[in-house]
Structures are given as structure tokens and as C-alpha cells.
Amino acid sequence: MKRILFVDDDPNVLSGLQRMLRPRRTEWEMAFAPGPEAALTALSESPFDVIVSDMRMPGMDGAMLLARVQAEHPEIVRIVLSGHTELEAAMRAVPVAHQFLCKPCDADILKAVIERAFDLRALLENETVRATVASMDKLPSVPRLYAALTKALADPESSVDDIATIVQGDVGMCAKLLHLTNSAFFGQSRAVTNVHRAVALLGTRTVKNLVLGVEMFSAFPGNADDGRFFEALQDHALRSARIAARLLPDKAQSDDAFMAAMLHDIGQLILRTRLREPFIAAVAEADRTGRPLHAIEREACGVTHAEVGAYLLGLWGLPYPILQAVAYHHAPAATGSRGFDVAAAVHVANVLQHEQDAPRTGVPPEPFDPAWLAALGVTDRLPQWRAAAEAVATAA
Amino acid sequence: VIRRGAQLLLGAGALAGLTALYVGATAPDIERHRAVTARLHELKQVDAHLRENLLGSRFNLLMSYDPLVADVQRLRDIHDELATAGVEAAGHDRRVVRTTRKVGVMLARLELLLDDFKSRNAILRNSLRFFPVAALEVDASLVRDRVNLELRESLNRLVQDVLALAVGVDKGQQARVESIMWVLGAERPDVDALLAHVRAILEQLREVDRLLRTVAALPTAAAYEALDGAHHAVYALALRRSNLYRVYLYGTGVVLIACVSVVLLRLGRSTAALRRAVADLQAQRGELDALNHDLEGRVRTRTEETEAIIAALSSFLLSVDGRGAITHWNRAAERLFARPAGAVIGRPWAECGIRWDWDTVRNQVDRIVASGRWGWLDDVVYTRPDGTMGIVKPSLAPVVSPDGSRGFVMTGNDVTEQRTLQSQLDQAQRLESVGRLAAGIAHEINTPIQFVGDNTRFLKDAFARFEDMLAAYRRYAEGGGDAALLAATKRAEEEADVGYLVEEVPKAIEQALDGVSRVASIVRAMKEFAHPDRGDKVRTDLNQALVSTLTVARNELKYVADVETDLGDLPSVPCYVGELNQAFLNILVNAAHAIGDVVQSTGARGTIRVRTWRDDGQVAIAIADTGGGIPDGIRERIFDPFFTTKDVGRGTGQGLAIARNVIVEKHGGSLSFETEVGRGTTFIIRLPVGNGADSVMVPA
């Protein structure tokens, strides 16, 4: 049974939800707390999988409540359901909520968001790892980019494009930015995957507040080895993204592909910060043996960076094509897709980028799965893709 | 006069003081003092001489008493002199008088003693002269009677001893004389005369010696010394006093010299100033002559200038004399009212051709002219030359002509644009505060819509189930009591969760309706709150206005405070309700912020109390919070525009300034507050109820 806790200071809202969700009672076990204190009591008494909380409540507000939940029960998926529509409220919720929903919230959307939180669990069987990932409220950025961003934000001359260009180069910033812009606060009919559009949507002032006020972005605090690792990861992500964007002709798909490729190794960032020792050992072993990293991760950590990354992005409400592409970037065939979609493009871009790097790093790239290429009917496009990848490499 | 008298008195006093000082400073008469001292010296000498002579006369060295008498007389003379001239010289000093009198008494005593001495000494001398003669007679008789030698020797010894005693020698002679006298008296009866002499001599000797001793013991010397001392003391005192006065005199002299110097200096200065003033006066007189000369020309120029200025004014200006004829009509007036000056000057002003509501304008003009003071007319709508409507705001200055008739000068501008902007600005300000509340209001609307939607959704599902059940019932009804169909209805009920539905559907409907009415009430309150004020004040129920404002501000207040209302029975108040709503809102939001600052995130809540009551021709509204109060130092400044203690983004510092402007300036009310640090603040608004003659009743 999946357990959900609803918190709101208005009893009418709770009873409305209770009635509306009654048909789900066979799958969901729902509890309704009329305030933050009651919610904390309920949480201490029995385990929950998801919490849906109002923002503005007397005494302790929703952000404070969710911060405590984050600290005490990191495995619980935290969702905000607020009557506030202004950006400030979203900003306060960003650090603590996986998802933000606005009142009035369509019943189907509410159900879908909750369902999705449960579905995501299929990605990560290990509950400890799930809690670890769910407790991540921000992702580290490359110090160089972080410094460039703060400088650009302090400069009144900076344009939206200047800022978007910097954000686009950083995996952590991209993910966090999309986390915010894809929340219901912006009421976008279609998911936003283009960083320029996201920055324009938020406005530079909000981005500034995210960086300097809420400190949503932060420089990665590790040592020199970590620094090198992150730089290489960023570099690989950005190159792959540029390649992936060229593989799909449709503008929207191309945006999705760029972002998915940008974020495809985000799981490595998470593992490097949260499961540091086993992950570093796994990377070392992969370098030594030439075996694929995800295979060693599975043995050492029980999860792969693809699963971890997809899980976090899923919690953050990023659109499904990106999640899929991140989750299956090593095994595109597993998606069961019959067309050359975003996930396929990310897989191809990833392999091509590794191929380009192979002479330098000495790590052999994973070969393409001929059966999969044949199934999609794109075998003959391989040379074309390689040319595109070359073009990107020389352009950069 | 009083001042002159005081000055004279002061001068006279100063003169008298100076004279007194001068008199006091004169030295005592040294010659007189010397004379007294000489007399005293002589007195002592004569006294000594007298005593010497007294001894001499006792022991027969002095044959006559004349020197004694002369001495005594001299003493008496000196005393008399001292008693008169001396006492006078000492200024009748009490001690001098007393000692002088004591000397006089002493001298009288001396005179008496000397008289006694003289008589007794005469007897003694006599007896001593006759005693040897008597002794010789006795001796002769002894010889004659052949009395033994022994007796003769005794007699001889008696004579010798008595003479020795007479010169003051007594070495047992006195006793021997007594025994010899006794022997002689027993042996010879013819010695009685001799013995009587001896007895007299002995007695007088005793008396004279006693007198001499008494004189010697008389404390004349002490008396003289006392007198001398008294005189001396008087003189020394006089000397000291005169010295002191002299010092005073010198001091006064110095002060006087200083005063005189100052006076002289000022005199010199004022003389110089006077001289300059005279020179200036002469110069000014010269200038005045020149100015006078020039004045006419200037007046002409100035008149021309004034005409030019009036012509150049951007405001229209027209003046009307006491007979109501137009005397001035400047260029702006020509432009504004499309009438050339030439066509209107000299004509009655009512015929000047301005197209406005003449009755209203004339009424106001008459009122202001009658008041005799400058004043504004209310906005006047007029028709422009091009046929459009405009607003002018004229001001009027009554002018009294030399003949006493009353005219006026009217100036003004076309303020149409200003008025339009003003009303737009007022509306914009109110919209801004609505905008500030918009987020909160959205929350207030979104929340009920959430549960209205959820409940409706539930009702939709519920109705679908009821339909299923209904279908089952129908089948059962049509099937004529078939047991299988009955079981199917039971099953349908179970599937439909009918118990739950029956219980929850009414609640869901009720809550949905409740949500709808919540939304409706806030929408209505917003409409009322943002009520645009048109032109005149409108009689309004302020309780209703407060309720609307509280509803609009609910989201700002409810997380920090409970709102308690105690709304009394109020008469309707003529007001611009939209503006008052904004004033209430500003004060309420301030109250919420004040409480928010105190409770912060403690989970505690404050209270906002809104109370209204009727108070002596006024309506009073008190808005009290339980916030932190207003600190002493800023109480005077809270109504200043842009004064704020809030963080950037939370307040611009305009709230209370706007509230005050609305309440005081636009409604003639008052806005005051009572505050106690740590306890909270109460704002009290008072608005006049008015007589209502110039406004109409309209629901809020």
C-alpha cells in the first residue's frame, strides 16, 4: 500500500481531497493532517511515501515543514500544493519540494504527479539509495561556471542570453533551472527544456535570487581530483548535448535531446557526492578493466548512475522523454521505442562523444548495438552522425 | 518723569555719600589731643608735687599751707579744663566722661582730706610748740620741790620720746610714753596740763598719719591713667576710622573716574554717530530729491511693465470694477474664452461671453467679494471655443476702489488635464494597493476553488454511482421482486459505497456552496474596495466598508492575527469610500506587519481589534493591534511620506501618509494613535458625520 499524507490548514480542502480521492483508497492509504504539527506527529507514527503540503499555514509554514521532512524522512517525496501563485512562493519551495502544484489543481494532475512519484520507485529498488537521492536539494556546479554566473548576474549589462549561455554549460544549474520552470507555478502547457527559454521565463532577477538569495546553485566543494572529474563530466555532457541536438530535426525534440544529453550523466554527479567511496572505486575499476562503468556500478553500488539521475530528475518533475533518455542512455533498446527519439539521440550522442574522446582518454567506447540500429532502420545514418559529431568538435 | 526723578535722587544720594565719606576721612584734631595730653601730664606733675608738699607740711618742713592750697587749686583748674575742653575734644566719649568724672570725685575727696589734715596738723603743731614749755615748767617745779632725780629723768625722756614720735620715729617710744605718763600722773598732781598736751599730740599724730595714709592710698594715679587711656583710645579710634574712610574715598574716586571715562567715551561715540547720521540724512535728502524727480517716470514704466506681465500671464486674468464693468482682460483670457479684450473691456462682466454656469459662478463670486478675502472658486466646467468641455479653477481677490465700491480680480487656469491626471493617479494608487493584495486575494480565491472543484468532482462520481444503483433498482422493480435481482441491488449498493455517499454528499454540497460563497464574498469585497469615487462625497455605511476591507485584507492578516470586530450603530458618513477603504487597508496591513514582527515564526498569534462607535457628531473607528508598539523616537515621524521601518519590498513608507491625507485633508477628520512599546498600537480615526444636505445616500 502506498501511503500519502495531505497537510492543509483549511479543513475544507482536506475533506474535498479526501472525497475526491476516495476511489483510490484501494491502492493508496491516505492520511489528512489539519496542520504542520499534526503532520509531524503522523510522520513520526507511521511511514509515508509522499507528502502533499499547503505552503502558507499559521505557525510553521509549508517550506519549514518540508525542510523538516527532508531532514528527518528524506525518502518521502515532497509535493507542495499551494494557493499562492507568485514566484516568491515558488522560490521558497524550490529548496525543499520535489514538485510544486497550484491550487486549484486539476484532480487528474494531482493524481498523475502522485502516481509518477510511485512509478519512479521502479527505477530505484534500493530504498536507502532512494532516500539519499531524494534528500538532494541542489546539485554542485563547476566552480568556474558558478563564478562566471555570479559575475554575470552582478553586471547590470548582462542579458538573458549571457546568463542562459553560462547556465547551459553546467549540468547542475540546468537541472535545477528546469526543476523550477517545469513546476506548475508557471502553468506551461508544454514542458520547458530550453535553457534560454527558461531564463527568459524566470527573468534574470529571479535567477539572481536563485543563485544569490536561495543559494540554489553552489560551487562544488571537492578537492582537485573532484575538480578534474567534474570538468571532464561537464565537457562530455556539453559536447554530447551539442551532438544530440543535431541528430533530431524537430526544434522541440532537438531541445529535449540537448537537455537530455546534457543531463544524461547527472547520476555520476550524485554518486560522486553521495556515494563517494564506492563510486570512485567503480570509476577506477572501469578505467583499469575497460568494462562499462554502469555494469561495475551495478555490482558495487547496486544502482547505475543512469537510474539515479533519472530518479532525481523524475522527482523534480522534468518531462518524461528526458527521464527516459537519461535512464536508458546505455540501453536504448529497453525503452521499446520503435522510432528514433530523444532517448535514441542521447544514446548515439553519448557513444559518439566517447568515440571522439577515446584517443585522448584511452577508454574504449561502447559499440553500437547493430540489432537496435537495424530495428530502428538508421544503420545507414551512422556516417552522417559521425560527420555531425566532427562538426561539433571542430566548432567547439 | 519717574526716570528723571530717579536719576536726580541717585545723583543727590551719590553726592551725600561722597560728602559723608569726605567728612569721615578728615583726621582728628591733633592739636587738641596734644593739649589734652599736656593737661593730663601737668595733672600728674601737680599731684606729685602736692604729695611732696603734704609730707613736708607734716614734718614741719613746710611752714605754710599755701603751696598745698595752690596745688589743689591747680588740680581743680586742670580738671575743670579737662571736664570741658577735654571732654569736648574726645567728642563726649562715654569712657572719657566717666573717667573725667572719676578724677573730679577723686579731687573733691582730696580737698576734703586736705582740709582735715590742715586743721589737725595745726592742732598738732600748736601742741608740739606748747609741750616743751609745759615740760620745762614741770621740770622747774620738780627742781623746786627737790624731787628725786629719777623723776626728772623720766620727764626728760618723755619729752624726747614725744618729739621722736612727732617726727615719725616709734622704737618702743609709744609704750614708754604711756608708762612714763602713768608714773608721772601718779607721782605728781601738777603734771595734768603736760599730760593733756601729750595726749593731744598722740591723738593728732594718729589722725594726721591716718589722713596721710588715706591720701597716699587715694588712686589718683590710676584715675589719671584711665583718663589718659580713654583719651588715647578715643584718639586712636578716630584716627583708624578716618583712615578707613580715606580708603573708601580713594576707592570711590577710582570708580568715579572709571564711570566718567566710560561716559566720555560713549559721548564721543554717539557724537560721531550723530555726525554720521546727520551726513547720511543730508545724503538721503539729496537722493530723495533725485528719486522724487524720477518717480513719475518710474511709475509710468512700472504701469507699462505690469500691463505687460498681466498680458503675458499663462493664467487668465480679468478684473471687474465696483460697477461690474470689466477693466482688464488679458491675453490668456482672450485665448481661453475666445473674446478679444477690445470687445469686453468696459462692458458688464456678466456679458463677457464666457460659457459656464453663470448662476453658480455668480453666487460664489458674490460670496467671496462679500467676505473681503481672497478665495478659491470650486472647479467650474466651461465650454471651450472649440465646443469641448474644460475645467477651470478660478481664484478671486476682492478689490475695494477708492470710492468704496467693491470689484474683484479673477485669475485661473484650465485644469482639465490636471484633474484628469489626479483622478487617474488616485485610481492608480488604489489599484496598486489592490495589486499588492492580489497575491493574497488569489490565495483566498484559489483555496476555495480547490475544494469546490474536488467536491464537485466527488459529486460527479457519486452521481454516476447513484445512477448505477438506480439502474439496479429499476431492474429489480421491473423484475417483480426477483430474489437474484434483489441481491444485485444489494451488490450495486455495496459497489457504490452507498453509506459513504449518503453521509458525504450533503457535506460535499454544503462545502462546495460554502466555497462558492467565499469566492463570491471576496470578489464582492474587492469590487467594493476598489469602488471608484466620482466627484462628490457619498453617504456610506462605514461598517460595511470596514467589513469589505477586512475581507480583502484577510490573507494579509489571518496568518498572524485573529480579527475581532465590534461595530457599533453608525450613521452614514459622507465620504469618498474608495479612498477611506485604502486608508483602512493601510492601517490594517501595518497592524498585521507589527504583529508579524513580534510573533515571527513562534506560532503565536496576535489580535487586531476593529471597533466603531458614534461619538458626538463624529464617527470613530479604532484599529488596535497587539504588535510591538511604536518606539518613542519615531512617533512623530510615522506620518511622514516615505518614512518606513520595514524591509525593502514590504513597504514604501507611503501607507500612513496616504491614510492621513485621506482622513485629514479630504474628509476633515482626524487620525491619532496611542501606543505602548511591547503592548501594541491603536489608531483612531474620527470622521465628521456632517448634515448630509449636499450628498445623497448610496449603498456602499
PDB file of C-alpha atoms in Angstrom, chain B residues 491-655:
ATOM      1  CA  ARG B 491     -24.322  -5.647  -4.591  1.00  0.00           C
ATOM      2  CA  ALA B 492     -24.783  -2.404  -6.526  1.00  0.00           C
ATOM      3  CA  GLU B 493     -25.201  -0.546  -3.228  1.00  0.00           C
ATOM      4  CA  GLU B 494     -22.043  -2.084  -1.862  1.00  0.00           C
ATOM      5  CA  GLU B 495     -20.133  -1.247  -5.002  1.00  0.00           C
ATOM      6  CA  ALA B 496     -21.430   2.286  -4.902  1.00  0.00           C
ATOM      7  CA  ASP B 497     -20.264   2.617  -1.289  1.00  0.00           C
ATOM      8  CA  VAL B 498     -23.720   3.957  -0.602  1.00  0.00           C
ATOM      9  CA  GLY B 499     -23.294   4.507   3.129  1.00  0.00           C
ATOM     10  CA  TYR B 500     -20.345   6.782   2.490  1.00  0.00           C
ATOM     11  CA  LEU B 501     -22.118   8.621  -0.270  1.00  0.00           C
ATOM     12  CA  VAL B 502     -25.241   9.264   1.777  1.00  0.00           C
ATOM     13  CA  GLU B 503     -23.144  10.614   4.548  1.00  0.00           C
ATOM     14  CA  GLU B 504     -20.728  12.670   2.454  1.00  0.00           C
ATOM     15  CA  VAL B 505     -22.775  14.028  -0.432  1.00  0.00           C
ATOM     16  CA  PRO B 506     -24.708  16.591   1.655  1.00  0.00           C
ATOM     17  CA  LYS B 507     -21.453  17.732   3.239  1.00  0.00           C
ATOM     18  CA  ALA B 508     -19.782  17.963  -0.125  1.00  0.00           C
ATOM     19  CA  ILE B 509     -22.630  20.077  -1.468  1.00  0.00           C
ATOM     20  CA  GLU B 510     -22.544  22.278   1.601  1.00  0.00           C
ATOM     21  CA  GLN B 511     -18.802  22.789   1.429  1.00  0.00           C
ATOM     22  CA  ALA B 512     -18.888  23.452  -2.277  1.00  0.00           C
ATOM     23  CA  LEU B 513     -21.551  26.090  -1.710  1.00  0.00           C
ATOM     24  CA  ASP B 514     -19.533  27.479   1.140  1.00  0.00           C
ATOM     25  CA  GLY B 515     -16.511  27.737  -1.135  1.00  0.00           C
ATOM     26  CA  VAL B 516     -18.545  29.450  -3.805  1.00  0.00           C
ATOM     27  CA  SER B 517     -19.866  31.964  -1.321  1.00  0.00           C
ATOM     28  CA  ARG B 518     -16.345  32.556  -0.034  1.00  0.00           C
ATOM     29  CA  VAL B 519     -15.193  33.358  -3.533  1.00  0.00           C
ATOM     30  CA  ALA B 520     -18.279  35.453  -4.158  1.00  0.00           C
ATOM     31  CA  SER B 521     -17.767  37.437  -0.972  1.00  0.00           C
ATOM     32  CA  ILE B 522     -14.167  38.210  -1.732  1.00  0.00           C
ATOM     33  CA  VAL B 523     -14.973  39.229  -5.255  1.00  0.00           C
ATOM     34  CA  ARG B 524     -17.743  41.461  -3.931  1.00  0.00           C
ATOM     35  CA  ALA B 525     -15.424  42.922  -1.286  1.00  0.00           C
ATOM     36  CA  MET B 526     -12.825  43.641  -3.948  1.00  0.00           C
ATOM     37  CA  LYS B 527     -15.393  45.409  -6.031  1.00  0.00           C
ATOM     38  CA  GLU B 528     -16.450  47.465  -3.063  1.00  0.00           C
ATOM     39  CA  PHE B 529     -12.926  48.094  -2.009  1.00  0.00           C
ATOM     40  CA  ALA B 530     -11.868  49.346  -5.397  1.00  0.00           C
ATOM     41  CA  HIS B 531     -15.024  51.439  -5.709  1.00  0.00           C
ATOM     42  CA  PRO B 532     -14.039  54.424  -7.846  1.00  0.00           C
ATOM     43  CA  ASP B 533     -15.015  57.714  -6.245  1.00  0.00           C
ATOM     44  CA  ARG B 534     -16.809  60.064  -8.563  1.00  0.00           C
ATOM     45  CA  GLY B 535     -16.974  63.783  -7.824  1.00  0.00           C
ATOM     46  CA  ASP B 536     -18.996  64.233  -4.690  1.00  0.00           C
ATOM     47  CA  LYS B 537     -18.825  62.530  -1.367  1.00  0.00           C
ATOM     48  CA  VAL B 538     -21.396  59.811  -0.952  1.00  0.00           C
ATOM     49  CA  ARG B 539     -23.121  58.825   2.255  1.00  0.00           C
ATOM     50  CA  THR B 540     -21.773  55.421   3.132  1.00  0.00           C
ATOM     51  CA  ASP B 541     -22.117  52.790   5.832  1.00  0.00           C
ATOM     52  CA  LEU B 542     -18.539  52.688   7.172  1.00  0.00           C
ATOM     53  CA  ASN B 543     -19.148  49.395   8.974  1.00  0.00           C
ATOM     54  CA  GLN B 544     -19.837  47.790   5.621  1.00  0.00           C
ATOM     55  CA  ALA B 545     -16.741  49.471   4.169  1.00  0.00           C
ATOM     56  CA  LEU B 546     -14.628  48.093   7.018  1.00  0.00           C
ATOM     57  CA  VAL B 547     -16.026  44.595   6.524  1.00  0.00           C
ATOM     58  CA  SER B 548     -15.113  44.742   2.827  1.00  0.00           C
ATOM     59  CA  THR B 549     -11.629  45.977   3.577  1.00  0.00           C
ATOM     60  CA  LEU B 550     -11.139  43.260   6.188  1.00  0.00           C
ATOM     61  CA  THR B 551     -12.239  40.660   3.670  1.00  0.00           C
ATOM     62  CA  VAL B 552      -9.829  41.945   1.069  1.00  0.00           C
ATOM     63  CA  ALA B 553      -7.000  42.042   3.595  1.00  0.00           C
ATOM     64  CA  ARG B 554      -7.919  38.698   5.145  1.00  0.00           C
ATOM     65  CA  ASN B 555      -4.993  36.864   3.664  1.00  0.00           C
ATOM     66  CA  GLU B 556      -2.581  39.522   4.960  1.00  0.00           C
ATOM     67  CA  LEU B 557      -3.999  39.255   8.459  1.00  0.00           C
ATOM     68  CA  LYS B 558      -5.102  35.716   9.136  1.00  0.00           C
ATOM     69  CA  TYR B 559      -1.714  34.064   9.491  1.00  0.00           C
ATOM     70  CA  VAL B 560      -0.578  36.428  12.232  1.00  0.00           C
ATOM     71  CA  ALA B 561      -3.699  37.598  13.981  1.00  0.00           C
ATOM     72  CA  ASP B 562      -7.286  36.960  14.874  1.00  0.00           C
ATOM     73  CA  VAL B 563      -9.541  39.790  13.838  1.00  0.00           C
ATOM     74  CA  GLU B 564     -12.185  40.862  16.312  1.00  0.00           C
ATOM     75  CA  THR B 565     -14.800  43.365  15.270  1.00  0.00           C
ATOM     76  CA  ASP B 566     -17.090  45.387  17.478  1.00  0.00           C
ATOM     77  CA  LEU B 567     -19.045  47.503  15.053  1.00  0.00           C
ATOM     78  CA  GLY B 568     -21.421  49.947  16.689  1.00  0.00           C
ATOM     79  CA  ASP B 569     -24.512  51.522  15.258  1.00  0.00           C
ATOM     80  CA  LEU B 570     -23.227  54.217  12.924  1.00  0.00           C
ATOM     81  CA  PRO B 571     -24.949  56.918  10.916  1.00  0.00           C
ATOM     82  CA  SER B 572     -23.944  57.029   7.276  1.00  0.00           C
ATOM     83  CA  VAL B 573     -20.984  59.308   6.666  1.00  0.00           C
ATOM     84  CA  PRO B 574     -20.442  61.426   3.556  1.00  0.00           C
ATOM     85  CA  CYS B 575     -17.119  60.262   2.179  1.00  0.00           C
ATOM     86  CA  TYR B 576     -15.020  59.076  -0.713  1.00  0.00           C
ATOM     87  CA  VAL B 577     -15.390  55.462   0.278  1.00  0.00           C
ATOM     88  CA  GLY B 578     -12.732  54.102  -2.053  1.00  0.00           C
ATOM     89  CA  GLU B 579     -10.113  56.348  -0.532  1.00  0.00           C
ATOM     90  CA  LEU B 580     -11.223  55.606   3.007  1.00  0.00           C
ATOM     91  CA  ASN B 581     -11.051  51.879   2.240  1.00  0.00           C
ATOM     92  CA  GLN B 582      -7.468  52.363   1.219  1.00  0.00           C
ATOM     93  CA  ALA B 583      -6.711  54.259   4.426  1.00  0.00           C
ATOM     94  CA  PHE B 584      -8.260  51.435   6.468  1.00  0.00           C
ATOM     95  CA  LEU B 585      -6.327  48.881   4.471  1.00  0.00           C
ATOM     96  CA  ASN B 586      -3.015  50.676   5.009  1.00  0.00           C
ATOM     97  CA  ILE B 587      -3.583  50.818   8.759  1.00  0.00           C
ATOM     98  CA  LEU B 588      -4.688  47.160   8.878  1.00  0.00           C
ATOM     99  CA  VAL B 589      -1.672  45.990   6.884  1.00  0.00           C
ATOM    100  CA  ASN B 590       0.573  47.982   9.208  1.00  0.00           C
ATOM    101  CA  ALA B 591      -1.090  46.316  12.174  1.00  0.00           C
ATOM    102  CA  ALA B 592      -0.518  42.874  10.626  1.00  0.00           C
ATOM    103  CA  HIS B 593       3.131  43.685   9.972  1.00  0.00           C
ATOM    104  CA  ALA B 594       3.566  44.993  13.530  1.00  0.00           C
ATOM    105  CA  ILE B 595       2.167  41.754  14.908  1.00  0.00           C
ATOM    106  CA  GLY B 596       4.131  39.682  12.409  1.00  0.00           C
ATOM    107  CA  ASP B 597       7.350  41.287  13.627  1.00  0.00           C
ATOM    108  CA  VAL B 598       6.503  40.263  17.171  1.00  0.00           C
ATOM    109  CA  VAL B 599       5.201  36.723  16.637  1.00  0.00           C
ATOM    110  CA  GLN B 600       7.630  35.970  13.782  1.00  0.00           C
ATOM    111  CA  SER B 601       7.726  32.249  13.467  1.00  0.00           C
ATOM    112  CA  THR B 602       6.849  31.444  17.070  1.00  0.00           C
ATOM    113  CA  GLY B 603       3.450  30.138  16.024  1.00  0.00           C
ATOM    114  CA  ALA B 604       1.851  32.630  18.383  1.00  0.00           C
ATOM    115  CA  ARG B 605      -0.883  34.919  17.087  1.00  0.00           C
ATOM    116  CA  GLY B 606      -1.835  38.449  17.862  1.00  0.00           C
ATOM    117  CA  THR B 607      -5.170  40.177  17.777  1.00  0.00           C
ATOM    118  CA  ILE B 608      -6.453  43.012  15.629  1.00  0.00           C
ATOM    119  CA  ARG B 609      -9.488  44.723  17.093  1.00  0.00           C
ATOM    120  CA  VAL B 610     -11.667  46.914  14.951  1.00  0.00           C
ATOM    121  CA  ARG B 611     -14.196  48.948  16.883  1.00  0.00           C
ATOM    122  CA  THR B 612     -16.569  51.624  15.661  1.00  0.00           C
ATOM    123  CA  TRP B 613     -18.847  53.903  17.631  1.00  0.00           C
ATOM    124  CA  ARG B 614     -20.687  57.148  17.366  1.00  0.00           C
ATOM    125  CA  ASP B 615     -19.038  59.951  19.233  1.00  0.00           C
ATOM    126  CA  ASP B 616     -20.557  63.425  19.457  1.00  0.00           C
ATOM    127  CA  GLY B 617     -21.272  64.303  15.851  1.00  0.00           C
ATOM    128  CA  GLN B 618     -18.411  62.122  14.694  1.00  0.00           C
ATOM    129  CA  VAL B 619     -17.894  58.533  13.751  1.00  0.00           C
ATOM    130  CA  ALA B 620     -14.905  56.945  15.462  1.00  0.00           C
ATOM    131  CA  ILE B 621     -13.023  53.898  14.245  1.00  0.00           C
ATOM    132  CA  ALA B 622     -10.322  52.290  16.354  1.00  0.00           C
ATOM    133  CA  ILE B 623      -7.942  49.741  14.870  1.00  0.00           C
ATOM    134  CA  ALA B 624      -5.848  48.166  17.596  1.00  0.00           C
ATOM    135  CA  ASP B 625      -3.046  45.664  17.243  1.00  0.00           C
ATOM    136  CA  THR B 626      -1.042  43.668  19.742  1.00  0.00           C
ATOM    137  CA  GLY B 627       2.243  44.345  17.961  1.00  0.00           C
ATOM    138  CA  GLY B 628       5.421  45.798  19.351  1.00  0.00           C
ATOM    139  CA  GLY B 629       4.207  49.401  19.618  1.00  0.00           C
ATOM    140  CA  ILE B 630       5.910  52.414  18.123  1.00  0.00           C
ATOM    141  CA  PRO B 631       9.240  53.320  19.742  1.00  0.00           C
ATOM    142  CA  ASP B 632       9.475  56.753  21.287  1.00  0.00           C
ATOM    143  CA  GLY B 633      11.967  58.157  18.829  1.00  0.00           C
ATOM    144  CA  ILE B 634       9.884  57.698  15.685  1.00  0.00           C
ATOM    145  CA  ARG B 635       6.387  58.512  16.882  1.00  0.00           C
ATOM    146  CA  GLU B 636       6.488  61.983  15.376  1.00  0.00           C
ATOM    147  CA  ARG B 637       7.669  60.662  12.038  1.00  0.00           C
ATOM    148  CA  ILE B 638       5.281  57.829  11.236  1.00  0.00           C
ATOM    149  CA  PHE B 639       3.018  60.035   9.138  1.00  0.00           C
ATOM    150  CA  ASP B 640       5.899  61.433   7.123  1.00  0.00           C
ATOM    151  CA  PRO B 641       5.823  60.338   3.499  1.00  0.00           C
ATOM    152  CA  PHE B 642       8.417  57.654   2.690  1.00  0.00           C
ATOM    153  CA  PHE B 643       9.202  57.072   6.349  1.00  0.00           C
ATOM    154  CA  THR B 644       9.338  53.339   6.907  1.00  0.00           C
ATOM    155  CA  THR B 645      10.942  50.855   9.236  1.00  0.00           C
ATOM    156  CA  LYS B 646      10.035  47.940   7.042  1.00  0.00           C
ATOM    157  CA  ASP B 647      12.347  45.949   4.847  1.00  0.00           C
ATOM    158  CA  VAL B 648      12.645  46.907   1.239  1.00  0.00           C
ATOM    159  CA  GLY B 649       9.764  45.390  -0.688  1.00  0.00           C
ATOM    160  CA  ARG B 650       7.456  45.229   2.301  1.00  0.00           C
ATOM    161  CA  GLY B 651       6.525  48.876   2.437  1.00  0.00           C
ATOM    162  CA  THR B 652       7.289  52.090   0.652  1.00  0.00           C
ATOM    163  CA  GLY B 653       6.536  54.295   3.651  1.00  0.00           C
ATOM    164  CA  GLN B 654       3.528  55.794   1.919  1.00  0.00           C
ATOM    165  CA  GLY B 655       0.814  53.885   3.755  1.00  0.00           C
TER     166      GLY B 655
END
